[in-house]
Amino acid sequence: MGIVSLGNPSQIDHTILIERFKNGEIEAFEEIVNKYQKQVYNIAYGFIG
């Protein structure tokens, strides 16, 4: 029997959050915002900074 890889756990989490949001779960969008808001802010600040 071989080893089964489920992929990168954070990528799986990201994919699940996107699917939940696409299915209308507002809470999933809130999780996405909380997870990525600092990165988005830093990128935007880099453009205008």
mmCIF file with all atom_site columns, N, CA and C in Angstrom:
data_model
loop_
_atom_site.group_PDB
_atom_site.id
_atom_site.type_symbol
_atom_site.label_atom_id
_atom_site.label_alt_id
_atom_site.label_comp_id
_atom_site.label_asym_id
_atom_site.label_entity_id
_atom_site.label_seq_id
_atom_site.pdbx_PDB_ins_code
_atom_site.Cartn_x
_atom_site.Cartn_y
_atom_site.Cartn_z
_atom_site.occupancy
_atom_site.B_iso_or_equiv
_atom_site.pdbx_formal_charge
_atom_site.auth_seq_id
_atom_site.auth_comp_id
_atom_site.auth_asym_id
_atom_site.auth_atom_id
_atom_site.pdbx_PDB_model_num
ATOM 1   N N  . MET A 1 1  ? 0.838   -1.171 0.000  1.00 0.00 ? 1  MET A N  1
ATOM 2   C CA . MET A 1 1  ? 0.000   0.000  0.000  1.00 0.00 ? 1  MET A CA 1
ATOM 3   C C  . MET A 1 1  ? 0.888   1.241  0.000  1.00 0.00 ? 1  MET A C  1
ATOM 4   N N  . GLY A 1 2  ? 0.575   2.253  -0.847 1.00 0.00 ? 2  GLY A N  1
ATOM 5   C CA . GLY A 1 2  ? 1.381   3.460  -0.965 1.00 0.00 ? 2  GLY A CA 1
ATOM 6   C C  . GLY A 1 2  ? 0.934   4.542  -0.005 1.00 0.00 ? 2  GLY A C  1
ATOM 7   N N  . ILE A 1 3  ? 1.679   5.620  -0.033 1.00 0.00 ? 3  ILE A N  1
ATOM 8   C CA . ILE A 1 3  ? 1.374   6.776  0.803  1.00 0.00 ? 3  ILE A CA 1
ATOM 9   C C  . ILE A 1 3  ? 0.438   7.696  0.028  1.00 0.00 ? 3  ILE A C  1
ATOM 10  N N  . VAL A 1 4  ? -0.598  8.160  0.683  1.00 0.00 ? 4  VAL A N  1
ATOM 11  C CA . VAL A 1 4  ? -1.556  9.068  0.064  1.00 0.00 ? 4  VAL A CA 1
ATOM 12  C C  . VAL A 1 4  ? -1.294  10.473 0.587  1.00 0.00 ? 4  VAL A C  1
ATOM 13  N N  . SER A 1 5  ? -1.052  11.397 -0.334 1.00 0.00 ? 5  SER A N  1
ATOM 14  C CA . SER A 1 5  ? -0.818  12.784 0.049  1.00 0.00 ? 5  SER A CA 1
ATOM 15  C C  . SER A 1 5  ? -2.101  13.580 -0.138 1.00 0.00 ? 5  SER A C  1
ATOM 16  N N  . LEU A 1 6  ? -2.451  14.345 0.858  1.00 0.00 ? 6  LEU A N  1
ATOM 17  C CA . LEU A 1 6  ? -3.638  15.178 0.767  1.00 0.00 ? 6  LEU A CA 1
ATOM 18  C C  . LEU A 1 6  ? -3.306  16.597 0.321  1.00 0.00 ? 6  LEU A C  1
ATOM 19  N N  . GLY A 1 7  ? -2.051  16.857 0.019  1.00 0.00 ? 7  GLY A N  1
ATOM 20  C CA . GLY A 1 7  ? -1.647  18.182 -0.415 1.00 0.00 ? 7  GLY A CA 1
ATOM 21  C C  . GLY A 1 7  ? -1.296  19.071 0.756  1.00 0.00 ? 7  GLY A C  1
ATOM 22  N N  . ASN A 1 8  ? -1.046  20.312 0.450  1.00 0.00 ? 8  ASN A N  1
ATOM 23  C CA . ASN A 1 8  ? -0.687  21.308 1.449  1.00 0.00 ? 8  ASN A CA 1
ATOM 24  C C  . ASN A 1 8  ? -1.918  21.637 2.298  1.00 0.00 ? 8  ASN A C  1
ATOM 25  N N  . PRO A 1 9  ? -1.856  21.436 3.620  1.00 0.00 ? 9  PRO A N  1
ATOM 26  C CA . PRO A 1 9  ? -3.029  21.695 4.467  1.00 0.00 ? 9  PRO A CA 1
ATOM 27  C C  . PRO A 1 9  ? -3.570  23.115 4.354  1.00 0.00 ? 9  PRO A C  1
ATOM 28  N N  . SER A 1 10 ? -2.696  24.111 4.217  1.00 0.00 ? 10 SER A N  1
ATOM 29  C CA . SER A 1 10 ? -3.200  25.478 4.106  1.00 0.00 ? 10 SER A CA 1
ATOM 30  C C  . SER A 1 10 ? -3.905  25.694 2.775  1.00 0.00 ? 10 SER A C  1
ATOM 31  N N  . GLN A 1 11 ? -3.452  25.023 1.718  1.00 0.00 ? 11 GLN A N  1
ATOM 32  C CA . GLN A 1 11 ? -4.120  25.127 0.420  1.00 0.00 ? 11 GLN A CA 1
ATOM 33  C C  . GLN A 1 11 ? -5.494  24.472 0.484  1.00 0.00 ? 11 GLN A C  1
ATOM 34  N N  . ILE A 1 12 ? -5.584  23.337 1.177  1.00 0.00 ? 12 ILE A N  1
ATOM 35  C CA . ILE A 1 12 ? -6.872  22.666 1.330  1.00 0.00 ? 12 ILE A CA 1
ATOM 36  C C  . ILE A 1 12 ? -7.823  23.568 2.111  1.00 0.00 ? 12 ILE A C  1
ATOM 37  N N  . ASP A 1 13 ? -7.329  24.164 3.202  1.00 0.00 ? 13 ASP A N  1
ATOM 38  C CA . ASP A 1 13 ? -8.133  25.077 4.011  1.00 0.00 ? 13 ASP A CA 1
ATOM 39  C C  . ASP A 1 13 ? -8.618  26.247 3.170  1.00 0.00 ? 13 ASP A C  1
ATOM 40  N N  . HIS A 1 14 ? -7.727  26.813 2.367  1.00 0.00 ? 14 HIS A N  1
ATOM 41  C CA . HIS A 1 14 ? -8.067  27.934 1.489  1.00 0.00 ? 14 HIS A CA 1
ATOM 42  C C  . HIS A 1 14 ? -9.165  27.526 0.517  1.00 0.00 ? 14 HIS A C  1
ATOM 43  N N  . THR A 1 15 ? -9.026  26.364 -0.092 1.00 0.00 ? 15 THR A N  1
ATOM 44  C CA . THR A 1 15 ? -10.009 25.878 -1.061 1.00 0.00 ? 15 THR A CA 1
ATOM 45  C C  . THR A 1 15 ? -11.366 25.666 -0.398 1.00 0.00 ? 15 THR A C  1
ATOM 46  N N  . ILE A 1 16 ? -11.364 25.097 0.795  1.00 0.00 ? 16 ILE A N  1
ATOM 47  C CA . ILE A 1 16 ? -12.614 24.864 1.518  1.00 0.00 ? 16 ILE A CA 1
ATOM 48  C C  . ILE A 1 16 ? -13.287 26.193 1.857  1.00 0.00 ? 16 ILE A C  1
ATOM 49  N N  . LEU A 1 17 ? -12.507 27.176 2.304  1.00 0.00 ? 17 LEU A N  1
ATOM 50  C CA . LEU A 1 17 ? -13.078 28.487 2.616  1.00 0.00 ? 17 LEU A CA 1
ATOM 51  C C  . LEU A 1 17 ? -13.719 29.119 1.385  1.00 0.00 ? 17 LEU A C  1
ATOM 52  N N  . ILE A 1 18 ? -13.039 29.039 0.252  1.00 0.00 ? 18 ILE A N  1
ATOM 53  C CA . ILE A 1 18 ? -13.585 29.607 -0.988 1.00 0.00 ? 18 ILE A CA 1
ATOM 54  C C  . ILE A 1 18 ? -14.885 28.908 -1.364 1.00 0.00 ? 18 ILE A C  1
ATOM 55  N N  . GLU A 1 19 ? -14.916 27.595 -1.280 1.00 0.00 ? 19 GLU A N  1
ATOM 56  C CA . GLU A 1 19 ? -16.133 26.843 -1.609 1.00 0.00 ? 19 GLU A CA 1
ATOM 57  C C  . GLU A 1 19 ? -17.274 27.206 -0.665 1.00 0.00 ? 19 GLU A C  1
ATOM 58  N N  . ARG A 1 20 ? -16.969 27.331 0.617  1.00 0.00 ? 20 ARG A N  1
ATOM 59  C CA . ARG A 1 20 ? -18.001 27.714 1.582  1.00 0.00 ? 20 ARG A CA 1
ATOM 60  C C  . ARG A 1 20 ? -18.555 29.097 1.259  1.00 0.00 ? 20 ARG A C  1
ATOM 61  N N  . PHE A 1 21 ? -17.661 30.030 0.910  1.00 0.00 ? 21 PHE A N  1
ATOM 62  C CA . PHE A 1 21 ? -18.107 31.377 0.559  1.00 0.00 ? 21 PHE A CA 1
ATOM 63  C C  . PHE A 1 21 ? -18.960 31.360 -0.706 1.00 0.00 ? 21 PHE A C  1
ATOM 64  N N  . LYS A 1 22 ? -18.535 30.596 -1.692 1.00 0.00 ? 22 LYS A N  1
ATOM 65  C CA . LYS A 1 22 ? -19.303 30.493 -2.934 1.00 0.00 ? 22 LYS A CA 1
ATOM 66  C C  . LYS A 1 22 ? -20.689 29.904 -2.690 1.00 0.00 ? 22 LYS A C  1
ATOM 67  N N  . ASN A 1 23 ? -20.814 29.112 -1.633 1.00 0.00 ? 23 ASN A N  1
ATOM 68  C CA . ASN A 1 23 ? -22.109 28.528 -1.280 1.00 0.00 ? 23 ASN A CA 1
ATOM 69  C C  . ASN A 1 23 ? -22.930 29.440 -0.368 1.00 0.00 ? 23 ASN A C  1
ATOM 70  N N  . GLY A 1 24 ? -22.455 30.660 -0.173 1.00 0.00 ? 24 GLY A N  1
ATOM 71  C CA . GLY A 1 24 ? -23.245 31.645 0.548  1.00 0.00 ? 24 GLY A CA 1
ATOM 72  C C  . GLY A 1 24 ? -22.948 31.794 2.024  1.00 0.00 ? 24 GLY A C  1
ATOM 73  N N  . GLU A 1 25 ? -21.889 31.179 2.515  1.00 0.00 ? 25 GLU A N  1
ATOM 74  C CA . GLU A 1 25 ? -21.564 31.291 3.936  1.00 0.00 ? 25 GLU A CA 1
ATOM 75  C C  . GLU A 1 25 ? -20.755 32.563 4.191  1.00 0.00 ? 25 GLU A C  1
ATOM 76  N N  . ILE A 1 26 ? -21.398 33.548 4.773  1.00 0.00 ? 26 ILE A N  1
ATOM 77  C CA . ILE A 1 26 ? -20.734 34.814 5.072  1.00 0.00 ? 26 ILE A CA 1
ATOM 78  C C  . ILE A 1 26 ? -19.580 34.611 6.053  1.00 0.00 ? 26 ILE A C  1
ATOM 79  N N  . GLU A 1 27 ? -19.734 33.670 6.968  1.00 0.00 ? 27 GLU A N  1
ATOM 80  C CA . GLU A 1 27 ? -18.679 33.402 7.947  1.00 0.00 ? 27 GLU A CA 1
ATOM 81  C C  . GLU A 1 27 ? -17.379 32.992 7.265  1.00 0.00 ? 27 GLU A C  1
ATOM 82  N N  . ALA A 1 28 ? -17.479 32.277 6.150  1.00 0.00 ? 28 ALA A N  1
ATOM 83  C CA . ALA A 1 28 ? -16.283 31.870 5.412  1.00 0.00 ? 28 ALA A CA 1
ATOM 84  C C  . ALA A 1 28 ? -15.560 33.102 4.869  1.00 0.00 ? 28 ALA A C  1
ATOM 85  N N  . PHE A 1 29 ? -16.322 34.089 4.367  1.00 0.00 ? 29 PHE A N  1
ATOM 86  C CA . PHE A 1 29 ? -15.711 35.320 3.882  1.00 0.00 ? 29 PHE A CA 1
ATOM 87  C C  . PHE A 1 29 ? -15.000 36.046 5.019  1.00 0.00 ? 29 PHE A C  1
ATOM 88  N N  . GLU A 1 30 ? -15.628 36.073 6.187  1.00 0.00 ? 30 GLU A N  1
ATOM 89  C CA . GLU A 1 30 ? -15.000 36.708 7.344  1.00 0.00 ? 30 GLU A CA 1
ATOM 90  C C  . GLU A 1 30 ? -13.679 36.023 7.692  1.00 0.00 ? 30 GLU A C  1
ATOM 91  N N  . GLU A 1 31 ? -13.648 34.708 7.602  1.00 0.00 ? 31 GLU A N  1
ATOM 92  C CA . GLU A 1 31 ? -12.409 33.971 7.869  1.00 0.00 ? 31 GLU A CA 1
ATOM 93  C C  . GLU A 1 31 ? -11.334 34.325 6.849  1.00 0.00 ? 31 GLU A C  1
ATOM 94  N N  . ILE A 1 32 ? -11.736 34.436 5.581  1.00 0.00 ? 32 ILE A N  1
ATOM 95  C CA . ILE A 1 32 ? -10.788 34.799 4.523  1.00 0.00 ? 32 ILE A CA 1
ATOM 96  C C  . ILE A 1 32 ? -10.215 36.190 4.796  1.00 0.00 ? 32 ILE A C  1
ATOM 97  N N  . VAL A 1 33 ? -11.086 37.139 5.130  1.00 0.00 ? 33 VAL A N  1
ATOM 98  C CA . VAL A 1 33 ? -10.635 38.503 5.423  1.00 0.00 ? 33 VAL A CA 1
ATOM 99  C C  . VAL A 1 33 ? -9.673  38.497 6.602  1.00 0.00 ? 33 VAL A C  1
ATOM 100 N N  . ASN A 1 34 ? -10.045 37.816 7.674  1.00 0.00 ? 34 ASN A N  1
ATOM 101 C CA . ASN A 1 34 ? -9.176  37.771 8.854  1.00 0.00 ? 34 ASN A CA 1
ATOM 102 C C  . ASN A 1 34 ? -7.828  37.133 8.541  1.00 0.00 ? 34 ASN A C  1
ATOM 103 N N  . LYS A 1 35 ? -7.843  36.137 7.681  1.00 0.00 ? 35 LYS A N  1
ATOM 104 C CA . LYS A 1 35 ? -6.618  35.414 7.354  1.00 0.00 ? 35 LYS A CA 1
ATOM 105 C C  . LYS A 1 35 ? -5.672  36.239 6.477  1.00 0.00 ? 35 LYS A C  1
ATOM 106 N N  . TYR A 1 36 ? -6.224  37.035 5.555  1.00 0.00 ? 36 TYR A N  1
ATOM 107 C CA . TYR A 1 36 ? -5.393  37.693 4.545  1.00 0.00 ? 36 TYR A CA 1
ATOM 108 C C  . TYR A 1 36 ? -5.355  39.216 4.630  1.00 0.00 ? 36 TYR A C  1
ATOM 109 N N  . GLN A 1 37 ? -6.071  39.839 5.556  1.00 0.00 ? 37 GLN A N  1
ATOM 110 C CA . GLN A 1 37 ? -6.149  41.301 5.551  1.00 0.00 ? 37 GLN A CA 1
ATOM 111 C C  . GLN A 1 37 ? -4.792  41.971 5.749  1.00 0.00 ? 37 GLN A C  1
ATOM 112 N N  . LYS A 1 38 ? -3.938  41.408 6.577  1.00 0.00 ? 38 LYS A N  1
ATOM 113 C CA . LYS A 1 38 ? -2.620  42.017 6.803  1.00 0.00 ? 38 LYS A CA 1
ATOM 114 C C  . LYS A 1 38 ? -1.779  41.963 5.526  1.00 0.00 ? 38 LYS A C  1
ATOM 115 N N  . GLN A 1 39 ? -1.815  40.833 4.824  1.00 0.00 ? 39 GLN A N  1
ATOM 116 C CA . GLN A 1 39 ? -1.052  40.706 3.580  1.00 0.00 ? 39 GLN A CA 1
ATOM 117 C C  . GLN A 1 39 ? -1.563  41.688 2.533  1.00 0.00 ? 39 GLN A C  1
ATOM 118 N N  . VAL A 1 40 ? -2.877  41.803 2.405  1.00 0.00 ? 40 VAL A N  1
ATOM 119 C CA . VAL A 1 40 ? -3.462  42.722 1.425  1.00 0.00 ? 40 VAL A CA 1
ATOM 120 C C  . VAL A 1 40 ? -3.098  44.163 1.778  1.00 0.00 ? 40 VAL A C  1
ATOM 121 N N  . TYR A 1 41 ? -3.175  44.496 3.054  1.00 0.00 ? 41 TYR A N  1
ATOM 122 C CA . TYR A 1 41 ? -2.800  45.842 3.501  1.00 0.00 ? 41 TYR A CA 1
ATOM 123 C C  . TYR A 1 41 ? -1.350  46.142 3.145  1.00 0.00 ? 41 TYR A C  1
ATOM 124 N N  . ASN A 1 42 ? -0.459  45.211 3.433  1.00 0.00 ? 42 ASN A N  1
ATOM 125 C CA . ASN A 1 42 ? 0.962   45.427 3.163  1.00 0.00 ? 42 ASN A CA 1
ATOM 126 C C  . ASN A 1 42 ? 1.243   45.593 1.675  1.00 0.00 ? 42 ASN A C  1
ATOM 127 N N  . ILE A 1 43 ? 0.568   44.830 0.844  1.00 0.00 ? 43 ILE A N  1
ATOM 128 C CA . ILE A 1 43 ? 0.745   44.968 -0.607 1.00 0.00 ? 43 ILE A CA 1
ATOM 129 C C  . ILE A 1 43 ? 0.245   46.331 -1.067 1.00 0.00 ? 43 ILE A C  1
ATOM 130 N N  . ALA A 1 44 ? -0.949  46.714 -0.614 1.00 0.00 ? 44 ALA A N  1
ATOM 131 C CA . ALA A 1 44 ? -1.508  48.010 -1.000 1.00 0.00 ? 44 ALA A CA 1
ATOM 132 C C  . ALA A 1 44 ? -0.612  49.150 -0.514 1.00 0.00 ? 44 ALA A C  1
ATOM 133 N N  . TYR A 1 45 ? -0.127  49.036 0.707  1.00 0.00 ? 45 TYR A N  1
ATOM 134 C CA . TYR A 1 45 ? 0.757   50.067 1.253  1.00 0.00 ? 45 TYR A CA 1
ATOM 135 C C  . TYR A 1 45 ? 2.041   50.163 0.437  1.00 0.00 ? 45 TYR A C  1
ATOM 136 N N  . GLY A 1 46 ? 2.531   49.030 -0.038 1.00 0.00 ? 46 GLY A N  1
ATOM 137 C CA . GLY A 1 46 ? 3.724   49.021 -0.873 1.00 0.00 ? 46 GLY A CA 1
ATOM 138 C C  . GLY A 1 46 ? 3.527   49.778 -2.180 1.00 0.00 ? 46 GLY A C  1
ATOM 139 N N  . PHE A 1 47 ? 2.302   49.723 -2.715 1.00 0.00 ? 47 PHE A N  1
ATOM 140 C CA . PHE A 1 47 ? 2.017   50.441 -3.957 1.00 0.00 ? 47 PHE A CA 1
ATOM 141 C C  . PHE A 1 47 ? 1.927   51.948 -3.741 1.00 0.00 ? 47 PHE A C  1
ATOM 142 N N  . ILE A 1 48 ? 1.342   52.346 -2.621 1.00 0.00 ? 48 ILE A N  1
ATOM 143 C CA . ILE A 1 48 ? 1.115   53.777 -2.411 1.00 0.00 ? 48 ILE A CA 1
ATOM 144 C C  . ILE A 1 48 ? 2.091   54.405 -1.430 1.00 0.00 ? 48 ILE A C  1
ATOM 145 N N  . GLY A 1 49 ? 2.816   53.540 -0.679 1.00 0.00 ? 49 GLY A N  1
ATOM 146 C CA . GLY A 1 49 ? 3.651   53.913 0.424  1.00 0.00 ? 49 GLY A CA 1
ATOM 147 C C  . GLY A 1 49 ? 4.674   54.921 0.245  1.00 0.00 ? 49 GLY A C  1
#
